[in-house]
CSV table of C-alpha atoms in Angstrom, one decimal:
chain,number,residue,atom,x,y,z
A,1,UNK,CA,-99.8,-89.5,-119.2
A,2,UNK,CA,-96.1,-88.9,-119.2
A,3,UNK,CA,-94.3,-87.2,-116.2
A,4,UNK,CA,-90.5,-86.2,-116.3
A,5,UNK,CA,-88.4,-85.8,-113.3
A,6,UNK,CA,-85.0,-84.1,-113.1
A,7,UNK,CA,-82.1,-83.8,-110.8
A,8,UNK,CA,-78.4,-84.0,-110.8
A,9,UNK,CA,-78.5,-87.6,-109.6
A,10,UNK,CA,-80.7,-90.2,-108.0
A,11,UNK,CA,-82.3,-87.9,-105.4
A,12,UNK,CA,-85.3,-87.9,-107.8
A,13,UNK,CA,-86.0,-91.5,-106.9
A,14,UNK,CA,-88.1,-90.6,-103.9
A,15,UNK,CA,-90.5,-88.4,-106.0
A,16,UNK,CA,-90.4,-90.9,-108.8
A,17,UNK,CA,-91.4,-93.7,-106.6
A,18,UNK,CA,-94.2,-91.5,-105.2
A,19,UNK,CA,-95.5,-90.9,-108.7
A,20,UNK,CA,-95.2,-94.6,-109.5
A,21,UNK,CA,-97.3,-95.5,-106.6
A,22,UNK,CA,-100.1,-93.0,-107.3
A,23,UNK,CA,-100.1,-93.7,-111.2
A,24,UNK,CA,-98.4,-97.0,-112.1
A,25,UNK,CA,-99.8,-96.5,-115.6
A,26,UNK,CA,-97.8,-93.1,-116.2
A,27,UNK,CA,-94.8,-93.1,-118.4
A,28,UNK,CA,-91.8,-91.7,-116.7
A,29,UNK,CA,-88.8,-89.8,-118.0
A,30,UNK,CA,-85.9,-89.4,-115.6
A,31,UNK,CA,-83.3,-86.8,-116.6
A,32,UNK,CA,-80.1,-87.0,-114.5
A,33,UNK,CA,-76.8,-85.0,-114.9
A,34,UNK,CA,-73.9,-87.4,-113.9
A,35,UNK,CA,-71.5,-85.2,-116.0
A,36,UNK,CA,-72.3,-82.2,-113.9
A,37,UNK,CA,-73.1,-83.4,-110.4
A,38,UNK,CA,-73.0,-82.5,-107.7
A,39,UNK,CA,-74.9,-79.3,-108.3
A,40,UNK,CA,-74.7,-78.0,-104.8
A,41,UNK,CA,-71.1,-76.5,-104.9
A,42,UNK,CA,-71.8,-74.8,-108.2
A,43,UNK,CA,-72.6,-71.1,-108.5
A,44,UNK,CA,-76.3,-70.3,-108.9
A,45,UNK,CA,-75.6,-69.2,-112.5
A,46,UNK,CA,-73.8,-72.5,-113.4
A,47,UNK,CA,-76.3,-74.6,-111.6
A,48,UNK,CA,-79.1,-72.9,-113.5
A,49,UNK,CA,-77.3,-73.6,-116.8
A,50,UNK,CA,-77.0,-77.3,-115.9
A,51,UNK,CA,-80.6,-77.5,-114.9
A,52,UNK,CA,-81.9,-75.9,-117.9
A,53,UNK,CA,-79.9,-78.4,-120.2
A,54,UNK,CA,-81.2,-81.4,-118.1
A,55,UNK,CA,-84.8,-80.1,-118.3
A,56,UNK,CA,-84.6,-79.5,-122.0
A,57,UNK,CA,-83.4,-83.0,-122.6
A,58,UNK,CA,-86.5,-84.3,-120.6
A,59,UNK,CA,-88.8,-81.8,-122.5
A,60,UNK,CA,-87.6,-83.3,-125.8
A,61,UNK,CA,-89.5,-86.4,-124.8
A,62,UNK,CA,-92.8,-84.4,-124.6
A,63,UNK,CA,-93.9,-85.0,-121.0
A,64,UNK,CA,-97.0,-83.5,-119.7
A,65,UNK,CA,-95.3,-82.2,-116.6
A,66,UNK,CA,-91.8,-81.8,-115.2
A,67,UNK,CA,-90.9,-82.3,-111.6
A,68,UNK,CA,-87.6,-80.6,-110.3
A,69,UNK,CA,-86.8,-83.5,-107.9
A,70,UNK,CA,-84.0,-81.4,-106.2
A,71,UNK,CA,-84.3,-78.8,-103.5
A,72,UNK,CA,-81.1,-77.0,-104.4
A,73,UNK,CA,-82.2,-76.7,-108.1
A,74,UNK,CA,-85.6,-75.5,-107.0
A,75,UNK,CA,-83.9,-72.8,-104.9
A,76,UNK,CA,-81.7,-71.5,-107.6
A,77,UNK,CA,-83.3,-72.5,-111.1
A,78,UNK,CA,-87.0,-72.8,-110.7
A,79,UNK,CA,-87.8,-69.4,-111.9
A,80,UNK,CA,-85.6,-69.8,-115.0
A,81,UNK,CA,-87.0,-73.2,-115.7
A,82,UNK,CA,-90.6,-71.9,-115.5
A,83,UNK,CA,-89.7,-68.9,-117.8
A,84,UNK,CA,-88.2,-71.4,-120.4
A,85,UNK,CA,-90.7,-74.1,-120.4
A,86,UNK,CA,-94.1,-72.9,-119.1
A,87,UNK,CA,-97.0,-72.7,-119.9
A,88,UNK,CA,-96.5,-75.4,-122.4
A,89,UNK,CA,-94.9,-77.7,-119.8
A,90,UNK,CA,-95.8,-77.3,-116.1
A,91,UNK,CA,-92.8,-77.3,-113.9
A,92,UNK,CA,-93.3,-78.4,-110.3
A,93,UNK,CA,-90.5,-77.6,-107.7
A,94,UNK,CA,-89.6,-79.4,-104.5
A,95,UNK,CA,-90.0,-77.3,-101.4
A,96,UNK,CA,-88.8,-78.6,-98.0
A,97,UNK,CA,-91.8,-79.8,-95.9
A,98,UNK,CA,-91.5,-76.9,-93.3
A,99,UNK,CA,-95.1,-75.9,-93.2
A,100,UNK,CA,-96.6,-79.3,-92.3
A,101,UNK,CA,-93.7,-80.1,-90.0
A,102,UNK,CA,-94.1,-76.8,-88.0
A,103,UNK,CA,-97.8,-77.5,-87.6
A,104,UNK,CA,-96.8,-80.1,-84.9
A,105,UNK,CA,-95.2,-77.4,-82.9
A,106,UNK,CA,-91.6,-78.5,-82.9
A,107,UNK,CA,-88.9,-78.2,-81.9
A,108,UNK,CA,-87.8,-79.2,-85.4
A,109,UNK,CA,-84.5,-79.6,-87.3
A,110,UNK,CA,-84.1,-79.0,-91.0
A,111,UNK,CA,-81.4,-81.2,-92.6
A,112,UNK,CA,-80.3,-79.9,-95.8
A,113,UNK,CA,-77.2,-79.4,-98.1
A,114,UNK,CA,-74.7,-76.7,-97.1
A,115,UNK,CA,-75.9,-74.8,-100.3
A,116,UNK,CA,-79.5,-74.7,-99.0
A,117,UNK,CA,-78.8,-74.3,-95.4
A,118,UNK,CA,-79.0,-70.7,-94.4
A,119,UNK,CA,-80.2,-69.7,-97.9
A,120,UNK,CA,-82.5,-66.8,-98.2
A,121,UNK,CA,-85.0,-69.2,-99.7
A,122,UNK,CA,-85.0,-71.6,-96.7
A,123,UNK,CA,-84.9,-68.7,-94.2
A,124,UNK,CA,-88.1,-67.3,-95.9
A,125,UNK,CA,-89.8,-70.6,-95.6
A,126,UNK,CA,-89.1,-70.7,-91.8
A,127,UNK,CA,-90.2,-67.2,-91.3
A,128,UNK,CA,-93.5,-67.7,-93.3
A,129,UNK,CA,-94.4,-71.2,-92.1
A,130,UNK,CA,-92.6,-71.8,-88.8
A,131,UNK,CA,-92.8,-68.5,-86.9
A,132,UNK,CA,-92.8,-69.2,-83.2
A,133,UNK,CA,-91.4,-72.7,-83.6
A,134,UNK,CA,-87.9,-73.6,-82.4
A,135,UNK,CA,-86.0,-74.4,-85.6
A,136,UNK,CA,-82.4,-75.6,-86.0
A,137,UNK,CA,-80.9,-75.6,-89.5
A,138,UNK,CA,-78.5,-78.6,-89.8
A,139,UNK,CA,-76.0,-78.6,-92.7
A,140,UNK,CA,-75.2,-82.2,-94.0
A,141,UNK,CA,-71.9,-82.0,-95.8
A,142,UNK,CA,-71.2,-85.0,-97.9
A,143,UNK,CA,-74.5,-86.9,-97.2
A,144,UNK,CA,-76.1,-86.3,-100.6
A,145,UNK,CA,-72.9,-87.4,-102.4
A,146,UNK,CA,-72.6,-90.5,-100.1
A,147,UNK,CA,-76.3,-91.5,-100.9
A,148,UNK,CA,-75.6,-91.0,-104.6
A,149,UNK,CA,-72.7,-93.4,-104.5
A,150,UNK,CA,-74.6,-95.8,-102.2
A,151,UNK,CA,-71.4,-95.6,-100.0
A,152,UNK,CA,-72.7,-97.3,-96.8
A,153,UNK,CA,-69.7,-96.2,-94.7
A,154,UNK,CA,-69.8,-92.5,-95.8
A,155,UNK,CA,-73.5,-92.4,-95.4
A,156,UNK,CA,-73.2,-93.6,-91.8
A,157,UNK,CA,-70.5,-91.1,-91.1
A,158,UNK,CA,-72.4,-88.1,-92.6
A,159,UNK,CA,-75.6,-89.1,-90.8
A,160,UNK,CA,-73.8,-89.4,-87.4
A,161,UNK,CA,-72.1,-86.0,-88.0
A,162,UNK,CA,-75.4,-84.3,-88.8
A,163,UNK,CA,-77.1,-86.1,-85.9
A,164,UNK,CA,-74.4,-84.7,-83.5
A,165,UNK,CA,-75.5,-81.2,-84.4
A,166,UNK,CA,-79.2,-81.9,-83.9
A,167,UNK,CA,-80.5,-80.8,-80.5
A,168,UNK,CA,-81.7,-83.6,-78.1
A,169,UNK,CA,-85.2,-82.0,-77.8
A,170,UNK,CA,-86.0,-82.1,-81.6
A,171,UNK,CA,-89.2,-84.0,-82.2
A,172,UNK,CA,-89.3,-83.5,-86.0
A,173,UNK,CA,-86.8,-83.5,-88.8
A,174,UNK,CA,-87.5,-82.0,-92.1
A,175,UNK,CA,-85.5,-83.8,-95.0
A,176,UNK,CA,-84.5,-80.7,-97.0
A,177,UNK,CA,-82.7,-82.7,-99.7
A,178,UNK,CA,-84.4,-85.3,-101.9
A,179,UNK,CA,-81.4,-87.7,-101.5
A,180,UNK,CA,-82.0,-87.8,-97.7
A,181,UNK,CA,-85.4,-89.5,-98.3
A,182,UNK,CA,-83.6,-92.5,-99.5
A,183,UNK,CA,-82.0,-93.0,-96.1
A,184,UNK,CA,-84.8,-91.7,-94.0
A,185,UNK,CA,-84.9,-94.6,-91.6
A,186,UNK,CA,-81.1,-94.2,-90.9
A,187,UNK,CA,-81.7,-90.7,-90.1
A,188,UNK,CA,-84.6,-91.6,-87.8
A,189,UNK,CA,-82.4,-94.1,-86.0
A,190,UNK,CA,-79.5,-91.7,-85.6
A,191,UNK,CA,-81.7,-88.8,-84.2
A,192,UNK,CA,-84.2,-90.7,-82.1
A,193,UNK,CA,-83.4,-90.3,-78.4
A,194,UNK,CA,-84.1,-93.0,-76.0
A,195,UNK,CA,-87.2,-92.5,-73.9
A,196,UNK,CA,-88.5,-89.7,-76.2
A,197,UNK,CA,-91.6,-89.9,-78.4
A,198,UNK,CA,-91.1,-91.4,-81.9
A,199,UNK,CA,-89.3,-88.9,-84.1
A,200,UNK,CA,-91.5,-87.4,-87.0
A,201,UNK,CA,-89.8,-87.2,-90.4
A,202,UNK,CA,-91.1,-85.0,-93.2
A,203,UNK,CA,-90.0,-85.5,-96.8
A,204,UNK,CA,-91.4,-83.8,-100.0
A,205,UNK,CA,-91.8,-86.7,-102.4
A,206,UNK,CA,-95.5,-87.5,-101.7
A,207,UNK,CA,-96.6,-83.8,-101.9
A,208,UNK,CA,-94.6,-83.1,-105.1
A,209,UNK,CA,-96.1,-86.2,-106.8
A,210,UNK,CA,-99.7,-85.2,-105.7
A,211,UNK,CA,-99.1,-81.6,-106.9
A,212,UNK,CA,-97.9,-82.8,-110.4
A,213,UNK,CA,-101.3,-84.7,-110.7
A,214,UNK,CA,-103.3,-81.7,-109.6
A,215,UNK,CA,-101.5,-79.5,-112.2
A,216,UNK,CA,-102.5,-82.0,-114.9
A,217,UNK,CA,-106.1,-82.3,-113.6
A,218,UNK,CA,-105.5,-86.0,-112.9
A,219,UNK,CA,-106.6,-88.3,-110.0
A,220,UNK,CA,-104.5,-90.8,-108.2
A,221,UNK,CA,-105.2,-94.3,-109.5
A,222,UNK,CA,-102.9,-96.7,-107.5
A,223,UNK,CA,-104.7,-99.7,-108.7
A,224,UNK,CA,-104.1,-98.9,-112.3
A,225,UNK,CA,-102.1,-101.5,-114.4
A,226,UNK,CA,-98.3,-101.1,-114.0
A,227,UNK,CA,-98.1,-100.4,-117.7
A,228,UNK,CA,-95.9,-97.2,-117.6
A,229,UNK,CA,-92.7,-97.0,-119.4
A,230,UNK,CA,-89.3,-95.7,-118.2
A,231,UNK,CA,-86.9,-93.5,-120.0
A,232,UNK,CA,-83.6,-92.7,-118.4
A,233,UNK,CA,-81.4,-89.8,-119.6
A,234,UNK,CA,-77.9,-89.3,-118.4
A,235,UNK,CA,-76.7,-85.7,-119.2
A,236,UNK,CA,-79.0,-85.8,-122.2
A,237,UNK,CA,-77.9,-89.3,-123.4
A,238,UNK,CA,-80.6,-92.0,-123.4
A,239,UNK,CA,-79.6,-94.9,-121.2
A,240,UNK,CA,-80.9,-98.5,-120.9
A,241,UNK,CA,-81.4,-98.6,-117.2
A,242,UNK,CA,-81.0,-96.6,-114.0
A,243,UNK,CA,-77.5,-96.1,-112.5
A,244,UNK,CA,-76.3,-99.0,-110.5
A,245,UNK,CA,-76.5,-97.3,-107.1
A,246,UNK,CA,-80.1,-96.5,-107.6
A,247,UNK,CA,-81.0,-100.2,-107.1
A,248,UNK,CA,-79.5,-100.1,-103.6
A,249,UNK,CA,-82.6,-98.3,-102.5
A,250,UNK,CA,-86.2,-99.6,-102.3
A,251,UNK,CA,-87.3,-96.6,-104.4
A,252,UNK,CA,-85.0,-97.6,-107.3
A,253,UNK,CA,-86.1,-101.3,-107.1
A,254,UNK,CA,-89.7,-100.3,-107.3
A,255,UNK,CA,-89.1,-98.9,-110.8
A,256,UNK,CA,-87.7,-102.0,-112.1
A,257,UNK,CA,-91.0,-103.7,-113.2
A,258,UNK,CA,-91.7,-100.8,-115.5
A,259,UNK,CA,-91.7,-101.7,-119.2
A,260,UNK,CA,-88.8,-100.6,-121.4
A,261,UNK,CA,-89.1,-97.1,-122.8
A,262,UNK,CA,-90.8,-96.5,-126.1
A,263,UNK,CA,-89.1,-94.3,-128.6
A,264,UNK,CA,-90.4,-90.7,-128.3
A,265,UNK,CA,-92.8,-89.8,-131.1
């Protein structure tokens, strides 16, 4: 089994690590776009064009499924990606975990990029799955970019700024950008209020990985041999390893034991 994941940068690591834990025997193809990132400030049309190019680079390696490991790309490009690649290649988008988070009753905050915050897509999710729950949309300018660079100082500043806009009574935070899952515990520490119950954090990585297996009719097999290979594509160019900042995060380090990639047949 071969599963590809795509994103502008290393935000896809959270879903990749989730796939790795569920199926350590799966071959992985990671398609990133360092030449075009960040995608967030781009127009929807430009972002879609970049996303299609990154997806097609991954598709050339003949994966069995493609995960769009980016909330913003899912918002703007999922329809185009599916039109281009399905049914031959199942495409799985990344949706903010608003539905399970709202089931706890809230109040909840949704941390997302400025491009996703306030979008019709996110507002529809809130209306459909969080009706009657107090929801605060919190834009997080610069946080994804700081995580991408593994810039500790900038990460701390961006997290602190978003925490300041998060109401004190929030019990749950939805991580509406895949990059944020890489610094989830920093977010928890910044938002947790003294004397309040433990803050609940909801990311999408586990659900996306499980959905990819369901689309393929496969089962989780976490005890399978760690025999999967790793292919890394940077704006379509095959690279020998993950970008350096990826290894700052536990999710990136988890991928290191994977065998070197085999040449696509």
